[in-house]
Coordinates of C-alpha atoms and ligand atoms in Angstrom, one line a residue:
M1 CA 129.8 -144.4 -9.4
M2 CA 129.0 -147.4 -6.7
L3 CA 126.7 -145.3 -4.7
F4 CA 124.6 -144.7 -7.0
R5 CA 124.6 -148.5 -8.6
G6 CA 123.6 -149.1 -4.9
L7 CA 121.2 -146.7 -4.7
A8 CA 119.4 -147.8 -7.9
S9 CA 119.1 -151.5 -7.0
P10 CA 115.6 -151.9 -5.7
A11 CA 116.3 -153.6 -2.0
E12 CA 119.3 -152.6 0.5
P13 CA 119.5 -155.4 2.9
A14 CA 118.7 -153.2 5.8
A15 CA 115.7 -151.8 4.1
S16 CA 111.8 -153.2 4.6
T17 CA 110.6 -151.2 1.4
T18 CA 112.0 -149.2 -1.3
P19 CA 110.7 -145.8 -2.3
T20 CA 111.2 -146.7 -6.2
A21 CA 109.1 -150.7 -5.6
P22 CA 105.9 -150.2 -7.5
H23 CA 104.7 -152.9 -5.6
P24 CA 105.5 -153.8 -2.2
H25 CA 107.4 -157.5 -1.8
A26 CA 104.8 -160.3 -1.7
P27 CA 104.2 -162.2 1.2
G28 CA 107.1 -164.5 2.0
T29 CA 109.6 -162.6 0.0
S30 CA 110.7 -159.8 1.9
P31 CA 114.0 -158.3 2.0
S32 CA 116.1 -161.1 3.8
A33 CA 116.7 -159.5 7.6
A34 CA 117.9 -156.7 8.5
R35 CA 121.2 -158.1 9.7
R36 CA 124.8 -158.0 7.9
P37 CA 124.9 -161.0 6.5
K38 CA 127.8 -163.4 6.9
P39 CA 128.7 -164.4 3.6
L40 CA 129.0 -168.3 3.0
R41 CA 132.3 -170.3 2.2
V42 CA 131.5 -173.2 -0.8
E43 CA 134.0 -175.8 -1.2
A44 CA 134.5 -175.8 -4.6
F45 CA 134.2 -178.8 -7.0
R46 CA 132.6 -181.4 -4.7
R47 CA 129.5 -181.4 -6.9
R48 CA 128.8 -182.4 -10.2
M49 CA 126.6 -180.0 -12.8
P50 CA 123.1 -181.2 -13.3
V51 CA 122.0 -181.0 -16.8
P52 CA 118.2 -179.5 -16.7
P53 CA 115.4 -182.0 -16.9
V54 CA 113.4 -182.3 -20.1
A55 CA 109.8 -181.7 -20.1
K56 CA 107.6 -184.4 -21.2
P57 CA 104.9 -183.3 -23.0
V58 CA 101.3 -184.4 -21.0
R59 CA 99.4 -184.6 -24.7
R60 CA 100.7 -184.9 -27.8
T61 CA 98.0 -183.7 -30.5
E62 CA 97.6 -183.3 -34.5
A63 CA 97.7 -179.4 -33.2
G64 CA 100.8 -179.7 -31.3
D65 CA 102.7 -180.5 -27.9
E66 CA 101.4 -179.7 -24.3
Y67 CA 103.1 -179.3 -21.6
E68 CA 102.2 -178.3 -17.7
V69 CA 104.6 -176.8 -15.4
E70 CA 104.3 -176.0 -11.9
V71 CA 105.7 -172.6 -10.4
R72 CA 106.2 -173.1 -6.8
P73 CA 108.6 -172.5 -4.1
A74 CA 111.1 -175.3 -3.1
Q75 CA 114.5 -175.5 -0.8
L76 CA 117.3 -176.4 -2.7
E77 CA 120.8 -177.2 -2.3
L78 CA 122.8 -174.3 -4.5
A79 CA 126.1 -174.8 -1.8
P80 CA 126.2 -178.3 -0.5
G81 CA 125.0 -178.4 3.3
V82 CA 122.9 -175.7 3.3
V83 CA 119.4 -175.3 2.5
T84 CA 118.0 -172.2 0.4
D85 CA 114.6 -171.2 -0.4
A86 CA 113.4 -170.1 -4.2
F87 CA 111.1 -170.0 -6.2
T88 CA 110.7 -172.3 -9.2
Y89 CA 109.6 -173.8 -12.0
G90 CA 109.1 -177.7 -11.2
G91 CA 111.1 -178.0 -8.5
A92 CA 114.7 -177.3 -9.7
W93 CA 116.4 -173.8 -9.6
V94 CA 116.9 -174.8 -13.6
G95 CA 113.6 -176.5 -14.2
P96 CA 112.6 -178.3 -16.8
T97 CA 113.6 -177.5 -20.5
I98 CA 111.1 -177.5 -22.8
R99 CA 112.1 -178.6 -26.5
G100 CA 109.9 -177.8 -29.4
R101 CA 110.4 -177.9 -32.9
T102 CA 110.1 -175.3 -35.3
G103 CA 106.9 -175.6 -37.0
R104 CA 105.2 -177.6 -34.4
P105 CA 103.0 -175.5 -31.7
V106 CA 103.4 -176.0 -28.1
K107 CA 101.2 -175.6 -25.4
V108 CA 102.5 -174.6 -21.5
T109 CA 99.9 -174.6 -19.1
F110 CA 102.3 -172.7 -15.9
R111 CA 100.3 -173.2 -12.5
N112 CA 101.1 -170.6 -9.5
K113 CA 101.7 -172.0 -6.6
L114 CA 103.4 -169.4 -4.9
A115 CA 101.7 -166.8 -2.2
A116 CA 103.1 -164.2 -5.1
H117 CA 101.4 -163.6 -8.6
T118 CA 103.7 -164.4 -11.7
N119 CA 104.1 -164.5 -15.6
V120 CA 105.8 -166.1 -17.8
H121 CA 107.8 -164.7 -20.8
L122 CA 109.7 -167.1 -23.2
H123 CA 112.6 -164.9 -24.0
G124 CA 113.4 -164.8 -27.9
G125 CA 110.0 -165.9 -28.4
H126 CA 108.0 -165.1 -31.8
V127 CA 104.9 -165.2 -30.6
K128 CA 101.4 -163.5 -29.6
A129 CA 100.9 -160.4 -27.4
V130 CA 98.3 -162.4 -25.3
D131 CA 101.4 -164.7 -25.3
D132 CA 103.9 -163.0 -24.6
G133 CA 103.7 -162.3 -20.5
H134 CA 103.4 -158.8 -21.0
P135 CA 104.0 -157.4 -17.4
M136 CA 100.3 -156.8 -16.8
D137 CA 99.6 -159.9 -17.6
M138 CA 99.3 -162.1 -14.4
I139 CA 99.0 -165.5 -12.6
M140 CA 97.5 -164.8 -9.5
P141 CA 98.0 -167.7 -6.5
G142 CA 96.1 -170.3 -6.9
A143 CA 95.5 -169.7 -11.0
A144 CA 97.1 -171.0 -14.3
K145 CA 97.6 -169.5 -17.5
D146 CA 97.9 -171.8 -20.9
Y147 CA 100.9 -170.1 -23.1
H148 CA 100.8 -171.1 -26.7
Y149 CA 104.2 -170.9 -28.7
P150 CA 103.9 -171.6 -32.2
N151 CA 107.7 -172.0 -33.3
N152 CA 107.7 -170.8 -36.1
Q153 CA 111.0 -169.6 -36.3
R154 CA 114.4 -170.9 -36.6
G155 CA 116.1 -173.6 -34.1
A156 CA 117.7 -171.3 -31.1
T157 CA 118.4 -171.4 -27.3
L158 CA 115.4 -169.4 -25.9
W159 CA 114.4 -169.5 -22.1
Y160 CA 111.4 -168.0 -19.9
H161 CA 111.1 -166.6 -16.9
D162 CA 109.0 -164.4 -14.5
H163 CA 108.2 -160.6 -16.1
V164 CA 105.2 -159.3 -13.7
H165 CA 105.1 -155.9 -13.2
G166 CA 107.4 -154.9 -10.7
D167 CA 108.7 -157.9 -9.5
E168 CA 110.5 -159.3 -12.4
A169 CA 113.8 -158.9 -11.1
E170 CA 113.3 -160.2 -7.4
H171 CA 111.2 -163.4 -8.8
T172 CA 113.7 -164.3 -11.4
Y173 CA 116.2 -163.7 -9.1
R174 CA 114.7 -165.9 -6.6
G175 CA 115.0 -168.8 -9.2
L176 CA 112.3 -168.2 -12.1
H177 CA 114.2 -169.3 -14.9
S178 CA 115.1 -172.3 -17.4
F179 CA 115.4 -173.2 -21.0
Y180 CA 113.7 -173.6 -24.3
L181 CA 115.2 -175.2 -26.8
V182 CA 113.6 -174.4 -30.5
D183 CA 114.9 -177.9 -32.6
D184 CA 114.8 -177.1 -36.2
P185 CA 114.1 -179.9 -38.7
A186 CA 116.4 -177.5 -41.1
E187 CA 119.7 -178.2 -38.7
D188 CA 118.9 -181.9 -38.8
H189 CA 121.3 -182.9 -41.0
L190 CA 124.5 -180.5 -39.8
G191 CA 125.6 -183.4 -37.7
L192 CA 126.4 -181.2 -34.6
P193 CA 126.6 -182.8 -31.2
A194 CA 123.5 -184.0 -30.1
G195 CA 121.8 -186.2 -27.3
A196 CA 124.0 -186.6 -24.1
Y197 CA 126.3 -184.3 -26.0
D198 CA 124.0 -180.8 -26.0
V199 CA 123.9 -179.7 -22.9
P200 CA 122.3 -176.0 -21.7
V201 CA 123.9 -174.5 -19.0
M202 CA 122.8 -171.4 -17.4
F203 CA 125.0 -169.1 -15.2
T204 CA 123.4 -166.9 -12.5
D205 CA 124.6 -165.2 -9.1
V206 CA 123.3 -165.0 -6.0
Q207 CA 124.0 -163.6 -2.4
L208 CA 124.0 -166.4 0.2
D209 CA 123.6 -165.9 3.5
A210 CA 126.0 -168.2 5.8
D211 CA 122.7 -170.4 6.5
G212 CA 121.8 -170.6 2.7
T213 CA 120.1 -168.0 2.8
L214 CA 119.1 -166.4 -0.7
I215 CA 119.7 -162.5 0.3
W216 CA 118.0 -160.0 -2.5
G217 CA 120.1 -157.1 -2.1
F218 CA 122.8 -155.6 -3.7
P219 CA 123.6 -156.7 -7.2
H220 CA 127.6 -156.5 -6.7
D221 CA 127.3 -158.6 -3.5
R222 CA 126.2 -161.4 -5.7
T223 CA 129.5 -163.2 -5.5
H224 CA 128.5 -166.8 -6.1
V225 CA 128.2 -167.8 -9.7
V226 CA 125.2 -170.7 -9.9
V227 CA 125.7 -172.8 -12.7
N228 CA 122.8 -175.2 -13.5
G229 CA 122.0 -175.1 -10.0
R230 CA 125.0 -175.4 -8.2
I231 CA 128.0 -173.4 -7.0
K232 CA 131.1 -174.4 -8.8
P233 CA 130.4 -177.4 -9.8
Y234 CA 132.7 -180.1 -12.0
F235 CA 131.0 -181.8 -14.9
P236 CA 132.8 -185.1 -15.9
V237 CA 132.9 -185.1 -19.9
A238 CA 134.2 -187.8 -22.6
A239 CA 137.6 -186.4 -24.9
R240 CA 135.0 -185.7 -27.5
K241 CA 132.9 -182.4 -29.0
Y242 CA 129.9 -181.2 -26.8
R243 CA 127.7 -178.4 -27.7
F244 CA 127.0 -176.2 -24.6
R245 CA 124.4 -173.6 -24.8
F246 CA 125.5 -170.8 -22.5
L247 CA 122.6 -168.6 -21.1
N248 CA 123.7 -165.4 -18.9
A249 CA 120.3 -165.8 -16.8
T250 CA 122.0 -163.3 -14.0
N251 CA 119.7 -160.3 -13.2
E252 CA 122.5 -157.9 -13.4
G253 CA 125.7 -158.7 -14.5
T254 CA 128.7 -159.4 -17.9
Y255 CA 130.0 -162.8 -18.0
T256 CA 133.4 -162.9 -20.3
L257 CA 133.9 -166.8 -19.8
S258 CA 137.3 -168.6 -21.0
L259 CA 138.9 -172.5 -20.7
R260 CA 142.1 -172.6 -19.9
Q261 CA 142.4 -175.6 -22.6
G262 CA 140.6 -176.8 -24.9
K263 CA 138.5 -175.5 -28.3
I264 CA 135.8 -173.2 -28.2
T265 CA 133.9 -172.3 -31.2
Q266 CA 130.5 -170.7 -31.5
I267 CA 128.2 -171.9 -33.4
G268 CA 125.1 -169.9 -32.6
S269 CA 124.0 -166.8 -30.7
D270 CA 120.8 -165.6 -29.2
G271 CA 118.5 -166.2 -32.4
G272 CA 119.9 -169.3 -33.8
L273 CA 122.6 -170.5 -35.8
L274 CA 125.4 -168.5 -37.0
P275 CA 126.4 -168.4 -41.1
A276 CA 129.7 -170.2 -39.9
P277 CA 131.5 -171.2 -37.2
V278 CA 133.2 -168.8 -35.0
P279 CA 136.7 -169.9 -33.5
R280 CA 136.6 -168.2 -29.7
S281 CA 139.1 -167.3 -27.2
S282 CA 136.2 -166.4 -25.0
V283 CA 132.7 -165.1 -24.8
T284 CA 131.2 -162.4 -23.4
L285 CA 127.6 -162.7 -22.4
S286 CA 125.1 -159.8 -20.4
S287 CA 122.1 -160.5 -18.7
G288 CA 119.5 -162.4 -21.5
E289 CA 122.3 -163.1 -24.0
R290 CA 122.7 -166.7 -25.4
A291 CA 126.0 -168.1 -26.8
D292 CA 125.9 -171.9 -28.7
L293 CA 129.3 -173.1 -28.3
V294 CA 130.9 -176.5 -29.3
I295 CA 133.9 -177.4 -27.1
D296 CA 136.3 -180.0 -28.4
F297 CA 138.1 -182.2 -25.5
T298 CA 139.8 -184.1 -27.6
G299 CA 143.3 -184.9 -27.3
I300 CA 143.0 -184.0 -23.4
P301 CA 144.2 -186.7 -22.0
V302 CA 141.7 -188.9 -19.7
G303 CA 142.3 -187.9 -15.8
S304 CA 142.9 -183.8 -16.7
S305 CA 140.4 -181.0 -16.1
V306 CA 139.6 -178.1 -18.3
M307 CA 138.5 -175.0 -15.8
L308 CA 135.8 -172.6 -17.3
S309 CA 136.5 -169.1 -15.5
D310 CA 134.7 -165.5 -15.9
S311 CA 137.6 -162.5 -16.0
T312 CA 135.8 -161.4 -12.9
K313 CA 134.2 -163.5 -11.1
G314 CA 137.2 -166.5 -11.4
E315 CA 136.8 -170.3 -11.9
V316 CA 133.1 -171.3 -12.3
L317 CA 133.0 -174.8 -13.7
R318 CA 135.2 -177.4 -14.0
F319 CA 135.2 -180.2 -17.1
D320 CA 136.8 -183.4 -15.8
V321 CA 137.8 -185.3 -18.5
T322 CA 136.7 -188.9 -17.6
S323 CA 136.6 -191.1 -20.7
T324 CA 137.1 -191.4 -24.4
A325 CA 134.1 -192.0 -26.6
D326 CA 133.7 -192.1 -30.5
D327 CA 132.9 -188.7 -31.7
A328 CA 130.9 -188.8 -35.2
S329 CA 129.6 -185.2 -35.0
K330 CA 130.5 -182.4 -37.0
I331 CA 131.1 -178.3 -36.9
P332 CA 130.3 -178.1 -40.6
A333 CA 132.3 -175.1 -42.4
R334 CA 128.7 -173.6 -43.3
L335 CA 125.9 -173.3 -40.9
R336 CA 123.0 -171.7 -41.5
P337 CA 122.7 -168.4 -43.7
L338 CA 121.3 -165.2 -42.0
P339 CA 117.8 -164.1 -44.0
A340 CA 118.3 -161.1 -45.7
L341 CA 118.2 -157.3 -44.8
P342 CA 115.1 -156.0 -46.0
K343 CA 115.9 -152.2 -46.5
A344 CA 114.9 -149.5 -43.5
T345 CA 112.2 -147.5 -43.8
V346 CA 111.6 -146.1 -40.1
Q347 CA 114.9 -144.8 -37.8
R348 CA 114.3 -144.5 -34.2
D349 CA 116.4 -143.5 -31.4
V350 CA 116.2 -145.0 -27.6
S351 CA 117.9 -143.6 -24.9
L352 CA 118.6 -145.5 -21.4
K353 CA 119.7 -143.1 -18.6
F354 CA 119.1 -142.9 -15.0
D355 CA 117.4 -139.5 -13.7
F356 CA 120.1 -139.0 -10.8
S357 CA 118.1 -135.7 -9.5
G358 CA 116.6 -136.9 -6.8
E359 CA 116.1 -140.8 -5.8
P360 CA 117.4 -142.8 -9.1
V361 CA 115.2 -143.7 -11.4
P362 CA 115.7 -145.8 -14.6
L363 CA 114.8 -144.3 -17.7
I364 CA 114.1 -145.1 -21.0
N365 CA 113.5 -141.6 -23.5
G366 CA 113.6 -139.7 -20.5
K367 CA 110.7 -141.5 -19.0
P368 CA 109.7 -144.6 -16.0
Y369 CA 107.7 -147.3 -17.7
D370 CA 104.0 -146.9 -17.8
P371 CA 102.0 -149.8 -19.3
D372 CA 99.3 -147.2 -20.3
R373 CA 101.1 -145.6 -22.5
V374 CA 102.9 -146.5 -25.9
D375 CA 106.0 -145.2 -26.6
F376 CA 106.7 -146.6 -30.5
T377 CA 103.9 -147.4 -32.8
I378 CA 105.2 -149.5 -35.3
K379 CA 103.7 -150.6 -38.7
R380 CA 103.6 -155.0 -39.1
G381 CA 106.0 -155.8 -42.0
A382 CA 108.0 -152.6 -41.1
T383 CA 111.6 -153.1 -40.8
E384 CA 113.2 -150.3 -38.9
I385 CA 116.5 -149.4 -37.7
W386 CA 117.0 -148.4 -33.6
T387 CA 120.0 -146.8 -32.6
V388 CA 120.0 -147.3 -28.6
H389 CA 122.4 -144.7 -26.5
N390 CA 123.4 -145.7 -23.4
D391 CA 123.4 -141.9 -21.8
D392 CA 125.2 -142.7 -18.6
A393 CA 128.7 -141.8 -18.5
D394 CA 129.4 -144.5 -15.8
L395 CA 126.4 -147.5 -15.8
D396 CA 126.7 -150.3 -18.2
H397 CA 123.1 -151.1 -19.5
N398 CA 122.0 -153.9 -21.7
F399 CA 118.9 -153.8 -24.3
H400 CA 116.5 -156.3 -25.0
M401 CA 113.1 -156.4 -27.4
H402 CA 110.4 -158.7 -27.4
L403 CA 108.6 -160.1 -30.5
V404 CA 111.8 -160.0 -32.4
Q405 CA 115.2 -161.0 -33.6
F406 CA 117.1 -158.2 -34.7
R407 CA 120.6 -157.9 -36.1
V408 CA 123.3 -155.7 -35.0
L409 CA 124.7 -153.2 -37.7
D410 CA 127.3 -151.1 -35.4
R411 CA 128.2 -149.8 -32.2
S412 CA 129.3 -146.2 -31.8
G413 CA 130.0 -145.9 -35.5
M414 CA 132.2 -148.8 -35.1
P415 CA 132.3 -152.4 -36.2
M416 CA 130.1 -155.0 -34.0
S417 CA 131.8 -157.2 -31.7
Q418 CA 132.1 -160.8 -32.2
D419 CA 129.3 -161.1 -29.4
D420 CA 126.8 -159.6 -32.1
E421 CA 126.7 -161.9 -34.6
G422 CA 123.8 -163.4 -35.8
L423 CA 120.2 -162.9 -35.1
K424 CA 120.3 -161.1 -31.4
D425 CA 117.8 -160.1 -28.9
T426 CA 119.8 -159.2 -26.4
V427 CA 122.7 -156.8 -26.4
R428 CA 125.2 -155.3 -24.3
L429 CA 125.2 -151.8 -23.9
P430 CA 128.5 -150.4 -22.3
A431 CA 128.4 -146.8 -20.3
G432 CA 128.6 -143.7 -23.1
T433 CA 128.0 -146.2 -26.2
S434 CA 125.4 -146.5 -28.5
V435 CA 124.3 -149.6 -31.1
R436 CA 122.6 -149.9 -34.3
L437 CA 119.9 -152.5 -34.2
Q438 CA 117.6 -153.3 -37.3
A439 CA 114.6 -155.5 -37.2
T440 CA 111.7 -156.3 -39.2
F441 CA 108.2 -156.6 -37.1
T442 CA 106.8 -159.4 -39.0
D443 CA 102.9 -161.4 -38.3
Y444 CA 101.6 -160.7 -34.8
L445 CA 99.9 -157.1 -33.6
G446 CA 99.6 -155.3 -30.3
R447 CA 101.8 -154.4 -27.2
Y448 CA 105.1 -156.0 -26.3
V449 CA 108.1 -154.1 -24.5
Y450 CA 111.4 -153.4 -24.5
H451 CA 113.8 -152.9 -21.9
C452 CA 117.0 -153.1 -20.1
H453 CA 117.7 -156.5 -19.1
F454 CA 119.8 -155.7 -16.0
L455 CA 116.5 -156.5 -14.4
E456 CA 117.2 -154.3 -11.6
H457 CA 116.9 -151.3 -14.0
S458 CA 113.9 -152.7 -16.0
S459 CA 111.8 -153.4 -12.8
F460 CA 112.0 -149.8 -11.8
G461 CA 111.4 -148.2 -15.3
M462 CA 113.8 -148.6 -17.7
M463 CA 111.1 -150.4 -19.4
A464 CA 109.2 -149.3 -22.3
Q465 CA 106.1 -150.4 -24.9
M466 CA 105.6 -150.5 -28.8
E467 CA 102.3 -151.1 -30.3
V468 CA 102.6 -153.2 -33.6
V469 CA 99.6 -152.2 -35.5
R470 CA 98.1 -152.8 -39.1
Ligands
C2O501 CU1 114.0 -161.9 -20.5 CU2 111.8 -158.6 -21.3 O1 113.0 -160.5 -21.1
CU502 CU1 112.2 -161.2 -23.5
CU503 CU1 120.3 -150.9 -17.4

């Protein structure tokens, strides 16, 4: 199926246009050259993994905190010694982390300094439709838009990225992705590792030419894993517990991450904390998913290192134990109970499948995305069970819903996997399988999308729209 996967990706390296692309490429973003790229060789573990900067509010009022973020081009050093042109939030591959607090609203003004249109979606956020970064809500070059995030949701690791109609795959690939953390006063007493010991880690993969040019080509050629903006970095740690919030922000792919040494305990997933900590030997994350983890380096001798590897891409990040440190943090045996599951009153089926009869087209329930069509009408307050099917026999997908955090009930009639625990907004959907999800649609009315989060699929049609009504 590699042929179909290739055809289904938005731009072959040698092609200047793609028949399935709803938009021409924006100025300055044309597919990177009709030449055979020479792959870049990267010297491993030469540079330190950066911790994304935490954004400072430009204003704090009774009504909440206000931030400003520039969406702009920047030249970055993803690999040592070469320069890569990227699209960024605030000038970095992982831009400013916005830290909201449950119950306290945030307003972010995004200023578009790109030559391309953009918009911003808070992935995992429970927000009004006008603030959700609907594909047709665009910020034109030179313009700005305010997004309001009420933070009326539990503590969670969210992220923001481009979602502009037809171009979100390319724009997100080029660097428009950052963290948004919701801190929750109801979790302050738990004593989890905090401050310098609470580190968000974003994994993305890229294809780079030998001169550092970012190549917008086939997903399967993206062999370099970028960790917080650097390829194969090291990260100095003390021999104690850390909270790491792993995010797979890659356009199209699944990581299975494990450590050679040291203990991984999962404490949360997409939408917040789990009821109790879960020891994990590895975690699997498809595009868009998060895992909130505690890694305990206690007892590992200073001077040694611990390798984090992906099951297919190999070594991605090396933790170097460089010191000892006091550690008053805990992993309590009980974290936070999940909200009760109300009784569902509506059942729906969602089918993800490519149409291979001609030029491959990614579809949901037999149709490509149409922003003018409402696929599901949902009554506000309703609880629904969606059975989402991957009806492709050889192609993996995944599934993401805006507006809600859902729960996984089961997979192809079998118990869910450990990676499905807790409040989720994105789940894996391997070829030929199905997953049953339950969600309650509260608070907001209007149109929201749901889609495969392999962005080359969603950008080119594997997306649909629900409308929440009174
Ligand atoms: Cu990461 Cu439609 O979202
Ligand atoms: Cu989303
Ligand atoms: Cu897909």
